[in-house]
Coordinates of C-alpha atoms in Angstrom, one line a residue:
X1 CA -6.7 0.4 3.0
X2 CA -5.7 2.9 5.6
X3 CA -8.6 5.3 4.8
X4 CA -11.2 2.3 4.5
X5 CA -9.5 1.6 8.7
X6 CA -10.0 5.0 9.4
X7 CA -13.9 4.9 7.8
X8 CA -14.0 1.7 10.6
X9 CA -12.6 3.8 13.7
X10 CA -15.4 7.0 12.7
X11 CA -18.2 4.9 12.2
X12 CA -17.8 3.0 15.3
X13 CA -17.0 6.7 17.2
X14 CA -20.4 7.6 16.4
X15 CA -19.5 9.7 12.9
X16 CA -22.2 10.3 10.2
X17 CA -22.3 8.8 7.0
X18 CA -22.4 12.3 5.4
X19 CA -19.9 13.8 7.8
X20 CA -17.3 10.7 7.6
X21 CA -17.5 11.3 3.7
X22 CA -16.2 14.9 3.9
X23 CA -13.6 14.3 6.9
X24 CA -11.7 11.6 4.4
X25 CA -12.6 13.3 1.2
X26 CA -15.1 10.9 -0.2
X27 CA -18.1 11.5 -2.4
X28 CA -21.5 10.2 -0.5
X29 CA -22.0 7.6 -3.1
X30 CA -18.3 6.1 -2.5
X31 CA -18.5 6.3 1.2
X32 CA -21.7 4.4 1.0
X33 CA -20.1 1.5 -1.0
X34 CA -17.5 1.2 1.6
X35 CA -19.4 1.2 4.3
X36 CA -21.8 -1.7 2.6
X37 CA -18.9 -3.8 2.3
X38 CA -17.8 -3.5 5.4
X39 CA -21.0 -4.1 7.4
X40 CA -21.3 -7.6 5.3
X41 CA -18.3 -8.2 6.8
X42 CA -18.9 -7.4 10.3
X43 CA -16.1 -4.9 10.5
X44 CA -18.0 -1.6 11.7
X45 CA -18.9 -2.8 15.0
X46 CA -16.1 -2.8 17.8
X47 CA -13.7 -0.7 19.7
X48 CA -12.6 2.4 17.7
X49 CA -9.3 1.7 19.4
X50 CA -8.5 -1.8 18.0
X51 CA -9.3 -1.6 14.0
X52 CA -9.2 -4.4 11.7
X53 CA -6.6 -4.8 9.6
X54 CA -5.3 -3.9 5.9
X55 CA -5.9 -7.6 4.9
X56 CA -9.1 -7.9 6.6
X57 CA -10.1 -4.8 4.8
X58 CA -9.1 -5.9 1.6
X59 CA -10.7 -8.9 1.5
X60 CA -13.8 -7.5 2.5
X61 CA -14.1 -5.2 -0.4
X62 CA -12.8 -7.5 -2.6
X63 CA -15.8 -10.2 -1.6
X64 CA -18.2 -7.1 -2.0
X65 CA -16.8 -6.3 -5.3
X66 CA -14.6 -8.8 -7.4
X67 CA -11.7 -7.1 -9.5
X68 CA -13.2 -6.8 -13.1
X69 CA -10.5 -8.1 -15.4
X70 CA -10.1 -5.4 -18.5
X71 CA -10.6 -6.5 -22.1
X72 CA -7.4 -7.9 -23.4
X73 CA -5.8 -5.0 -26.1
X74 CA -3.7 -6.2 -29.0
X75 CA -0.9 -4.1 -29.4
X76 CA 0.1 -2.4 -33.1
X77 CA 3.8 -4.2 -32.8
X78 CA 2.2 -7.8 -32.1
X79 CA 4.2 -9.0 -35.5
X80 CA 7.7 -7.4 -34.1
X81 CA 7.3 -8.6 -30.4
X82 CA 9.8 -11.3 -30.1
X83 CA 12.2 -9.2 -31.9
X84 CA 11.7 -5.9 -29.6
X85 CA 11.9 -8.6 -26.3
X86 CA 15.2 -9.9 -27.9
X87 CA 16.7 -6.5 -28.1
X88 CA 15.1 -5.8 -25.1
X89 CA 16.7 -8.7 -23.0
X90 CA 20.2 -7.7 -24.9
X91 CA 20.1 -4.4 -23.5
X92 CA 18.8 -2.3 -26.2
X93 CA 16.7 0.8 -24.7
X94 CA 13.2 2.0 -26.1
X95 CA 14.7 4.4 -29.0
X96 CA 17.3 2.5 -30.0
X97 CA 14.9 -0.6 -30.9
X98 CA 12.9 1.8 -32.4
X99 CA 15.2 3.2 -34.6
X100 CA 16.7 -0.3 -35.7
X101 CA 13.6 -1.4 -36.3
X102 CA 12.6 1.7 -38.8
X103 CA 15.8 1.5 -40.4
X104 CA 15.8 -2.2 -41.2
X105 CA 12.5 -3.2 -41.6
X106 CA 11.0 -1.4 -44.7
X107 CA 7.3 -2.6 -43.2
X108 CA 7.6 -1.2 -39.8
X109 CA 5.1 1.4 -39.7
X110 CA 5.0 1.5 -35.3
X111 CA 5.4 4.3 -33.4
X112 CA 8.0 5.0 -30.6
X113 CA 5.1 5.3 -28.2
X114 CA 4.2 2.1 -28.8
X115 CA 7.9 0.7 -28.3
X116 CA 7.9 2.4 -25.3
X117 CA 5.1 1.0 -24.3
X118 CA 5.5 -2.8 -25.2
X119 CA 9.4 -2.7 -23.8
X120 CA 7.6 -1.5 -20.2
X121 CA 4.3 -4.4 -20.4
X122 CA 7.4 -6.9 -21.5
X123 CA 9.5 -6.2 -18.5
X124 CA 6.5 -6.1 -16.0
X125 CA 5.2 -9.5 -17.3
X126 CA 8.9 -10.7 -17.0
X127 CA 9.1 -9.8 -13.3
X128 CA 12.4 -8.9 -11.7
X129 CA 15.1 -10.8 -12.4
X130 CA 17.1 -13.0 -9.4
X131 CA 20.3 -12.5 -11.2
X132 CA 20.3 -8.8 -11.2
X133 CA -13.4 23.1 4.7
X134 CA -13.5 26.2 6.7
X135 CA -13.9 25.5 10.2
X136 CA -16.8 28.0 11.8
X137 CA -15.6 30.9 13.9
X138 CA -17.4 29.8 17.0
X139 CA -16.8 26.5 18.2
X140 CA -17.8 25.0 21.1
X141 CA -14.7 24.3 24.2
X142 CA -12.3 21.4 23.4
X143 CA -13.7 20.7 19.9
X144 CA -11.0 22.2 17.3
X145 CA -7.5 23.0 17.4
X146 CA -5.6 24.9 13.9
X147 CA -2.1 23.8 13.6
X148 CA 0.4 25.3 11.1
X149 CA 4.5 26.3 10.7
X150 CA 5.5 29.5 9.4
X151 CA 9.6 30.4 8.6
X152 CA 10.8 31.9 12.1
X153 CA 14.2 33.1 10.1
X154 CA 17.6 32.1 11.5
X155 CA 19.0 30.9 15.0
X156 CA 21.8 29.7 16.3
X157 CA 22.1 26.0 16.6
X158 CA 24.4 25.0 19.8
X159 CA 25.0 21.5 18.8
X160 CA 26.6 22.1 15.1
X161 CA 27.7 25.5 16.2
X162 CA 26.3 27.7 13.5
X163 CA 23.3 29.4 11.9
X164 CA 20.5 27.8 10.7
X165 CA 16.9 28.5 9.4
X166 CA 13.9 27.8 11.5
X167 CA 10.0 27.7 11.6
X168 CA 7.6 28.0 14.0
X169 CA 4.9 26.1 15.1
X170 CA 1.3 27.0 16.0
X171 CA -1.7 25.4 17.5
X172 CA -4.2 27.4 18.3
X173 CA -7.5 26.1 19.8
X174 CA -11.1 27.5 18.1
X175 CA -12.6 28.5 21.3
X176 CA -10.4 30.2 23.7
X177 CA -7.9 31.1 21.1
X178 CA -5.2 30.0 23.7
X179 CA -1.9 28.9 22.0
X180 CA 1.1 26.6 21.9
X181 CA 4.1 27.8 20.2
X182 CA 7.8 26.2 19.4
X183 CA 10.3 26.9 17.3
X184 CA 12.5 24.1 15.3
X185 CA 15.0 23.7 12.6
X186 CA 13.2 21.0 10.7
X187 CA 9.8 20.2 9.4
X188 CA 10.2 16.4 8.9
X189 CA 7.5 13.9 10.0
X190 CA 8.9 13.0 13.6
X191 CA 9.8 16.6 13.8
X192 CA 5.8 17.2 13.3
X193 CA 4.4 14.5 15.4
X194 CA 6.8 15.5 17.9
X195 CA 5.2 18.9 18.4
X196 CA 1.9 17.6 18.5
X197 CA 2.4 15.6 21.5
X198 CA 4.2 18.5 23.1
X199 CA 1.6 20.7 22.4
X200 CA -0.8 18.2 23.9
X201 CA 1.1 17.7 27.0
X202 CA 1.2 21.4 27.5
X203 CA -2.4 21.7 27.5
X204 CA -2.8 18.8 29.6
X205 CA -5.2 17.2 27.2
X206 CA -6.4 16.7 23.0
X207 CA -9.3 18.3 20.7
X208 CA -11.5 16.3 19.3
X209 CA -10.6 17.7 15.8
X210 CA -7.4 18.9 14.3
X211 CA -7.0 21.3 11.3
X212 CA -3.7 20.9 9.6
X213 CA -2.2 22.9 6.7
X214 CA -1.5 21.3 3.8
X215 CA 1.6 23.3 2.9
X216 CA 3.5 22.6 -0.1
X217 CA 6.8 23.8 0.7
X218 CA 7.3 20.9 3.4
X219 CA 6.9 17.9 4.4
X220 CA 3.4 18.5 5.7
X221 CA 2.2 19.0 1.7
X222 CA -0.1 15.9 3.2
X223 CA -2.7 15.2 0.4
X224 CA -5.3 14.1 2.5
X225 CA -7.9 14.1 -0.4
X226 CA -9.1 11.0 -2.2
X227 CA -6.2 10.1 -4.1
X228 CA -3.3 11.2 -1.7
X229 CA -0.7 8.5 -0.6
X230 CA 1.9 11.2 1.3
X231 CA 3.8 10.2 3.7
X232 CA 2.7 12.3 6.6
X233 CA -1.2 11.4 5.8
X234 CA -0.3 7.7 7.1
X235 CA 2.1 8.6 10.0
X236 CA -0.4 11.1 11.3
X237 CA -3.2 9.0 11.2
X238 CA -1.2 6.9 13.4
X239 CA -1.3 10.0 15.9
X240 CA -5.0 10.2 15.4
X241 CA -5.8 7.2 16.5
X242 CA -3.4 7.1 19.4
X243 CA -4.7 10.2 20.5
X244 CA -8.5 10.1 19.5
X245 CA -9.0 13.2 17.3
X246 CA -10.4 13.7 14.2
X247 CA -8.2 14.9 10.9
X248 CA -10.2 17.8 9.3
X249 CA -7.3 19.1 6.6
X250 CA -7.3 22.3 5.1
X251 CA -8.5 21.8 0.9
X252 CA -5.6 23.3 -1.1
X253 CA -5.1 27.3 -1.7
X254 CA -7.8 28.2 1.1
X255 CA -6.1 29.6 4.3
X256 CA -9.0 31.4 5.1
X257 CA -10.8 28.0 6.1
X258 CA -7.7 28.5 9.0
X259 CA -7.5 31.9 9.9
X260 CA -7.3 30.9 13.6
X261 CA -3.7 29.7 13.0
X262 CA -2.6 32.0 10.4
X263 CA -3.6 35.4 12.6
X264 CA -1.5 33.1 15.5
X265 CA 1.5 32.6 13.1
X266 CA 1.4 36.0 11.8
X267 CA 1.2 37.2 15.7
X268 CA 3.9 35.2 17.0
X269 CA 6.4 35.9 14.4
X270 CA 5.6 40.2 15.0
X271 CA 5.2 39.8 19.3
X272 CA 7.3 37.3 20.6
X273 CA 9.8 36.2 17.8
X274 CA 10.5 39.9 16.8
X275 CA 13.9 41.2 17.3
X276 CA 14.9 37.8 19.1
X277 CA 16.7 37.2 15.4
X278 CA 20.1 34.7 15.4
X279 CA 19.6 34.0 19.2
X280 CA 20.2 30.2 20.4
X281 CA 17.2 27.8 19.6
X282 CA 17.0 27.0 23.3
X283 CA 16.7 30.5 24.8
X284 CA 14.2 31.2 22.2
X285 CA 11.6 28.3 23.0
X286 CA 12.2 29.2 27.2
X287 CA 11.4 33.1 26.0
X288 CA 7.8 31.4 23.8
X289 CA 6.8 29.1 26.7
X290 CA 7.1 31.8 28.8
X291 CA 5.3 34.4 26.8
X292 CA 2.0 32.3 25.9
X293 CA 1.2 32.6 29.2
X294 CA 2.0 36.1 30.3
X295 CA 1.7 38.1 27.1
X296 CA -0.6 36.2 24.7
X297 CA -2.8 34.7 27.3
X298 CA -3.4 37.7 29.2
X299 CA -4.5 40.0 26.0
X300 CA -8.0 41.0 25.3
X301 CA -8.4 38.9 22.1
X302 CA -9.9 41.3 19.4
X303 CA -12.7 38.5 18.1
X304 CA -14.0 37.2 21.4
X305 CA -13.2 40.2 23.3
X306 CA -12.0 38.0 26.1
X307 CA -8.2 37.0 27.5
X308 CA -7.5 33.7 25.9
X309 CA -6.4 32.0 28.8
X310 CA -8.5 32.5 31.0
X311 CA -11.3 31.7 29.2
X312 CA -8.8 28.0 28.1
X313 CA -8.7 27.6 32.4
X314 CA -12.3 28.3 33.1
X315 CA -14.2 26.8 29.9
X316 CA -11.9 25.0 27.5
X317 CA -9.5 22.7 29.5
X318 CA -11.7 20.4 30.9
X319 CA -13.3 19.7 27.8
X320 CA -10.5 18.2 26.0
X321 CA -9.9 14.5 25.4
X322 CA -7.3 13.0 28.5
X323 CA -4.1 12.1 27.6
X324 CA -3.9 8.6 26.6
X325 CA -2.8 6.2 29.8
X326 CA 0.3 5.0 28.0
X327 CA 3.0 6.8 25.9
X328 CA 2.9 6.9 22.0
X329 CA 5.3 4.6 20.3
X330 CA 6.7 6.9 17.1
X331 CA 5.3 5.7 13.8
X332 CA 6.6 6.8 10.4
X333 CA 5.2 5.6 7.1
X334 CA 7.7 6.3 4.3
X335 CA 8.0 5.1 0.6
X336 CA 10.4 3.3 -1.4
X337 CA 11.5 1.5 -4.0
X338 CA 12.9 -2.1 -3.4
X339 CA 16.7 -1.9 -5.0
X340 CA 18.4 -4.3 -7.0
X341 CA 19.8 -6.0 -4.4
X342 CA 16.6 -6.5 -2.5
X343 CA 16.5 -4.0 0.1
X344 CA 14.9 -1.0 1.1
X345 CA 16.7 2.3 2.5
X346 CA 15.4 4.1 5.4
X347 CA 17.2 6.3 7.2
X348 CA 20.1 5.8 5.9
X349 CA 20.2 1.9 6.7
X350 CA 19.3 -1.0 4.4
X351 CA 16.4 -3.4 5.0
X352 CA 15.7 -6.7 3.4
X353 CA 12.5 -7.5 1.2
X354 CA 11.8 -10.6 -0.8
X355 CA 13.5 -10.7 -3.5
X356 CA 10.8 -11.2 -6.1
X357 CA 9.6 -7.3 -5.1
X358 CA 12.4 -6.0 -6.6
X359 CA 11.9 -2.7 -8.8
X360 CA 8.2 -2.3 -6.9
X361 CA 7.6 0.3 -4.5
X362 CA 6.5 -0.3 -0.9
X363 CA 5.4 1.0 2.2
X364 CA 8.2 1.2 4.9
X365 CA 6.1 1.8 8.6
X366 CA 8.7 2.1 11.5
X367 CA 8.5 2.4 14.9
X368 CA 10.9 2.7 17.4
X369 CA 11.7 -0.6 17.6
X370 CA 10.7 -2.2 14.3
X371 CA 10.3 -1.5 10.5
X372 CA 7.6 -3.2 8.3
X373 CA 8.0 -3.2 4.9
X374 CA 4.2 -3.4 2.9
X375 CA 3.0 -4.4 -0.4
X376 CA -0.3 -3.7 -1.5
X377 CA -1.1 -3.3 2.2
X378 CA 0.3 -6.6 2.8
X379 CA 2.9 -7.1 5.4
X380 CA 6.1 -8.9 3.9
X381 CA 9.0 -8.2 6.4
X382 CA 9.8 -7.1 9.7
X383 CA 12.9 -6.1 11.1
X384 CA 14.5 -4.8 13.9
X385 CA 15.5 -1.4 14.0
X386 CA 17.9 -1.2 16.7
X387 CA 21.5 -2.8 16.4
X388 CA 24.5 -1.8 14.8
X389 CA 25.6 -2.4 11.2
X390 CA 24.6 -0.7 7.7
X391 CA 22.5 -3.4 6.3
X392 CA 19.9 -5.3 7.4
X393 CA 19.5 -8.5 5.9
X394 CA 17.2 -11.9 6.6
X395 CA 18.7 -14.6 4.5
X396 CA 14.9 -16.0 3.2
X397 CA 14.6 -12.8 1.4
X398 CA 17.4 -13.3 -1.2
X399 CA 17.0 -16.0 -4.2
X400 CA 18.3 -19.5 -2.5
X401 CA 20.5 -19.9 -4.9
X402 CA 22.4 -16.2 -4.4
X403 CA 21.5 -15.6 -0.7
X404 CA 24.6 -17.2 0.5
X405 CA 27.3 -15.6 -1.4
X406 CA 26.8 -12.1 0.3
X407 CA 29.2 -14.1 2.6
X408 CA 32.6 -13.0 2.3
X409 CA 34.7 -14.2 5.4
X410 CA 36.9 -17.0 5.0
X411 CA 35.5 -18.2 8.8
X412 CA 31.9 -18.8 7.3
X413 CA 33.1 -20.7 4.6
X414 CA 34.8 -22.7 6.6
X415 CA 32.7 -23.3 9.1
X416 CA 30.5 -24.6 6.5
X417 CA 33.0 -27.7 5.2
X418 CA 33.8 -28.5 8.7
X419 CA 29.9 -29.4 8.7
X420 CA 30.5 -31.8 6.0
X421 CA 33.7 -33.4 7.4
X422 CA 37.2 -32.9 8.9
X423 CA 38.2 -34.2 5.6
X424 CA 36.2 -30.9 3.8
X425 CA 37.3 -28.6 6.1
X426 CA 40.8 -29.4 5.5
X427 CA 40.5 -29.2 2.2
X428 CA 38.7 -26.1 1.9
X429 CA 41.4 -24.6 4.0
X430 CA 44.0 -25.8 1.4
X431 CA 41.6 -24.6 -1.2
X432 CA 42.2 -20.9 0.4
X433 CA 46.3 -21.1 1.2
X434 CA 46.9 -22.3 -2.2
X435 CA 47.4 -19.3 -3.7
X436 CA 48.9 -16.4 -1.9
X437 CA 48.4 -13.5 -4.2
X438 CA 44.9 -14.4 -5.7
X439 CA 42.1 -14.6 -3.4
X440 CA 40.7 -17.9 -3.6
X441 CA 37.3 -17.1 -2.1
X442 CA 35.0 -17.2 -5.4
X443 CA 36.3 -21.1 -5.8
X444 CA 35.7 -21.7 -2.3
X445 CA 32.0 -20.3 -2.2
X446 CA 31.6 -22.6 -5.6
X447 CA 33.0 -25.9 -4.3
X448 CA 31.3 -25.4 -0.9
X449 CA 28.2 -25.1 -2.6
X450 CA 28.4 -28.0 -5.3
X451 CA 29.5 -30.2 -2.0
X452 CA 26.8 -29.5 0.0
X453 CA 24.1 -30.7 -2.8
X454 CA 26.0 -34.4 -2.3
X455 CA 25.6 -36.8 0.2
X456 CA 28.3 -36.4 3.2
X457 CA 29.9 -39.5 2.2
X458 CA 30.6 -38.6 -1.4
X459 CA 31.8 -34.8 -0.6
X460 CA 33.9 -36.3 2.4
X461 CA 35.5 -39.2 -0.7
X462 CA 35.6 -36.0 -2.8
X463 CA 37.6 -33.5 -0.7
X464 CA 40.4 -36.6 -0.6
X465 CA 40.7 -37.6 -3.9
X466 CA 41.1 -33.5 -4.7
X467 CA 43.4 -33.0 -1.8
X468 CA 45.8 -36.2 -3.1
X469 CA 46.1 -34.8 -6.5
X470 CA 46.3 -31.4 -5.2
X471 CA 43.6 -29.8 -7.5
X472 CA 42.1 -27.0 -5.8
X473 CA 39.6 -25.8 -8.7
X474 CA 36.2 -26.2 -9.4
X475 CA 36.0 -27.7 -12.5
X476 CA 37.9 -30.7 -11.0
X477 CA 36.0 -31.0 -8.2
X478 CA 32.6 -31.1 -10.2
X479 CA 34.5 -33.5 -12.9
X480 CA 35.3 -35.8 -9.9
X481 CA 31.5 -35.9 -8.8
X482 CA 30.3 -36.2 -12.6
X483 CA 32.5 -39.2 -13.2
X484 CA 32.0 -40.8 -10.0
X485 CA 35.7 -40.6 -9.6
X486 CA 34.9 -40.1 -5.7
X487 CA 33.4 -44.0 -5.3
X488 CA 37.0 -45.2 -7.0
X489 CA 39.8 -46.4 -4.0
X490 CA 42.8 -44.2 -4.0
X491 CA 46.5 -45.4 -4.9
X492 CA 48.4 -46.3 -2.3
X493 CA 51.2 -43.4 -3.3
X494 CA 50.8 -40.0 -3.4
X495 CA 52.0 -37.7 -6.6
X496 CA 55.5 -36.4 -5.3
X497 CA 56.1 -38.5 -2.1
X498 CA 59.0 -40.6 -1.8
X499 CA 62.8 -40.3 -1.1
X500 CA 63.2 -37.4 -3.4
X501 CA 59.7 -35.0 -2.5
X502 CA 61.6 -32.4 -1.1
X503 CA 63.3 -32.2 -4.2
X504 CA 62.6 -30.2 -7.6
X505 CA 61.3 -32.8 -10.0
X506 CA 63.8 -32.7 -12.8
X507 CA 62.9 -35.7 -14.6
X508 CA 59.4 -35.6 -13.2
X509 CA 56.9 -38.6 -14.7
X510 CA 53.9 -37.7 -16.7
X511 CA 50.4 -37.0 -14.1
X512 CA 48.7 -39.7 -16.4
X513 CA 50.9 -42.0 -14.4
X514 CA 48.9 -41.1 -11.3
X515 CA 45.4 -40.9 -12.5
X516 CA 42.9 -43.8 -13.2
X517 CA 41.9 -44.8 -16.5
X518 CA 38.5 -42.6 -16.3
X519 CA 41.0 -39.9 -15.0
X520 CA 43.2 -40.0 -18.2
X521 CA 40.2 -40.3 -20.4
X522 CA 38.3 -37.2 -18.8
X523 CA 41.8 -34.9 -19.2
X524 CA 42.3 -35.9 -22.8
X525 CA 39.0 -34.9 -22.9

């Protein structure tokens, strides 16, 4: 859905059919069928800067074009399928049912393939479990700009106080051949984006069009072609439109279709980074800002025979796009797989997802303030990225009936009874001191929890019958509520009061002396 948004924003910039097709690496034919769709809808009319979206989209194409539901296929092992889910549920992986079922079932004439096969439709129908081009070589002024790293060798990083490898990065604009260049130890997405609106600043203004690399060996291996889903392609389209330019990628194994930027790599790392090896980072991008100006500016350029920036001052810099009025927010678009416990990891923190998304892999988008989890293009959490703490959770996200045991502080707990009653509380509070080597939390989270699906009255007439016969475990407390035990008076003595309570009970009385006749009948029981 992100390519049919940025199909919207070209078409309402003015872009042809045919040239919108090549820029996002769709055949004519497809292109067209999108853009039908869409103009049913009323979605390629509007501001290029406020696009519809992912839903909208969706729905749109799905209205044009209804999913066609395959044929159903009946699988070879249709007569062993309850026997392979069985083993399945018990544990039993692909092979092993595979080779229990050939070795004990003269007639099975399957194939592992098809084991394989069923096990993986039988667990995705039982759902997760809540238990467990070449650009031309003359373009016209403020139209095209090449961008591209190449490995700048090692320099000395001040802040971890050691050697580290680096690249350089290159734009280089089509028509006055002018350049930006900065050196960096890392080739991640923000690092990327980062450079781009440096670069940007520097030359006081945008292209129109941007030709990226598609390198292999980093994270910029962006597949912008029809079927790529990397995770640069999203967060730089996110730049794009910020920005207003145009993405015209590189097509795989042609650096030719570049050559602006790789003769401006090649003559960075020979002019300016030569013999400037091992030197602090720093030092090194003052020495490049320095030397774009007074060195490669000022050079008669061998193709246009002219000095680069002079011909960027006089021709070039008015023709770029203006900086956008306000400041780009950072957007990253990463992928992950939602974990067992229902969140996400980005970053190194933990976010919450709904539960039943588990095993599914998602879109994480975040922003400096924010990270949005998608499915399918559809939203399904938002959190907030700043704060303290490893994990992130929202209690809706967790099955209602585990959500509430990630709680592990005897305060919550308590808390908790006291809402049902001073009588509760203190006896949820006995319930904790009543053993001092064993933590009693497990029984406390249990007898909370079967409480709190009573009415007040009988968890409050529960809690005092427990605390007068001192039983502090669950099974008593649920026996009480069962029997209706709670709605029966207490007696008017407690089980060891009396002139001797302080006493060891040496001739102690049998406890069916103590209990009502539903009480004796339920512990012969």
């Amino acid at each position: 859905m992100h390519r049919l948004q940025e199909l919207v924003r070209l078409h309402r910039m003015g872009q042809g059919a045919r040239e919108a097709a090549r820029l996002l690496g769709m055949g004519p034919n497809t292109e067209r069928e999108y853009r039908k769709a869409l103009a049913e809808a009323g979605l390629l009319d509007g501001d290029p800067a406020e696009l519809p979206d992912a839903e909208a989209l969706k729905q749109a194409i799905l209205r044009h074009r209804p999913p066609v539901v395959p044929e159903q296929q009946t699988s070879s092992l249709e007569h062993w399928q309850k026997r392979i889910e069985s083993l399945s549920r018990a544990g039993v992986g692909p092979r092993a049912i595979y080779d229990r079922l050939r070795t004990e079932d003269k007639d099975f004439n399957g194939s592992l393939s098809a084991v394989k096969r069923m096990v993986l439709r039988l667990k995705r129908e039982a759902g997760p479990n809540p238990l467990q081009v070449a650009i031309p070589v003359e373009t016209v002024p403020g139209d095209v700009a090449q961008v591209d790293f190449g490995y700048a060798g090692y320099r000395w990083d001040s802040q971890q106080k050691k050697l580290r490898k680096s690249w350089v990065f290159v734009m280089v604009l089509g028509h006055s051949r002018h350049l930006y260049a900065e050196c960096d130890f890392r080739q991640d997405t923000n690092t990327w984006i980062a450079l781009h609106e440096r670069a940007f600043r520097a030359l006081g203004g945008v292209p129109r069009t941007i030709v990226p690399d598609n390198l292999k060996a980093a994270v910029i291996r962006a597949a912008f072609d029809a079927g790529g889903t990397s995770e640069l392609n999203r967060s730089y389209r996110e730049v794009a439109r910020h920005y207003q330019f145009k993405i015209d990628p590189t097509p795989p194994r042609a650096p030719k279709k570049k050559g602006k930027v790789e003769a401006g790599v090649k003559y960075v790392k020979s002019n300016a980074l030569s013999g400037r090896s091992e030197e602090p980072l720093e030092d090194t991008n003052r020495w490049l800002e320095r030397w774009t100006r007074e060195v490669a500016g000022m050079r008669i350029h061998g193709t246009t025979g002219k000095q680069p920036l002079m011909v960027f001052e006089s021709e070039e810099q008015r023709e770029l796009h203006p900086l956008p009025p306000r400041p780009y927010d950072p957007v990253v678009w990463k992928k992950a797989t939602v974990h067992p416990d229902s969140h996400v990891v980005f970053e190194k923190r933990l976010y919450s997802v709904p539960w039943p998304h588990i095993g599914r892999q998602v879109w994480v988008r975040a922003t400096a303030s924010s990270v949005m989890v998608y499915v399918d293009d559809e939203r399904v959490a938002t959190h907030a990225r700043a704060g303290s703490g490893h994990r992130v959770t929202e209690e809706s996200h967790l099955p209602e009936v585990r959500g509430d045991f990630r709680h592990r502080t005897r305060e919550y707990w308590e808390e908790r009874a006291d809402r049902m009653g001073d009588e509760v509380g203190a006896f949820v509070r006995e319930v904790f001191d009543s053993d001092g080597e064993l933590s009693m939390l497990r029984p406390v989270q249990s007898i909370v929890s079967l409480l709190e699906q009573y009415p007040v009255e009988r968890a409050r007439a529960t809690a005092a019958r427990s605390r007068f016969y001192g039983s502090y475990n669950y099974r008593a407390v649920k026996s009480i509520l069962v029997q209706g035990l709670d709605f029966q008076p207490l007696p008017p003595v407690r089980p060891g009061s009396g002139e001797w309570a302080d006493e060891p009970p040496r001739f102690a009385r049998p406890e069916t002396d103590w209990l009502t006749e539903a009480e004796v009948s339920h512990e012969h029981h």
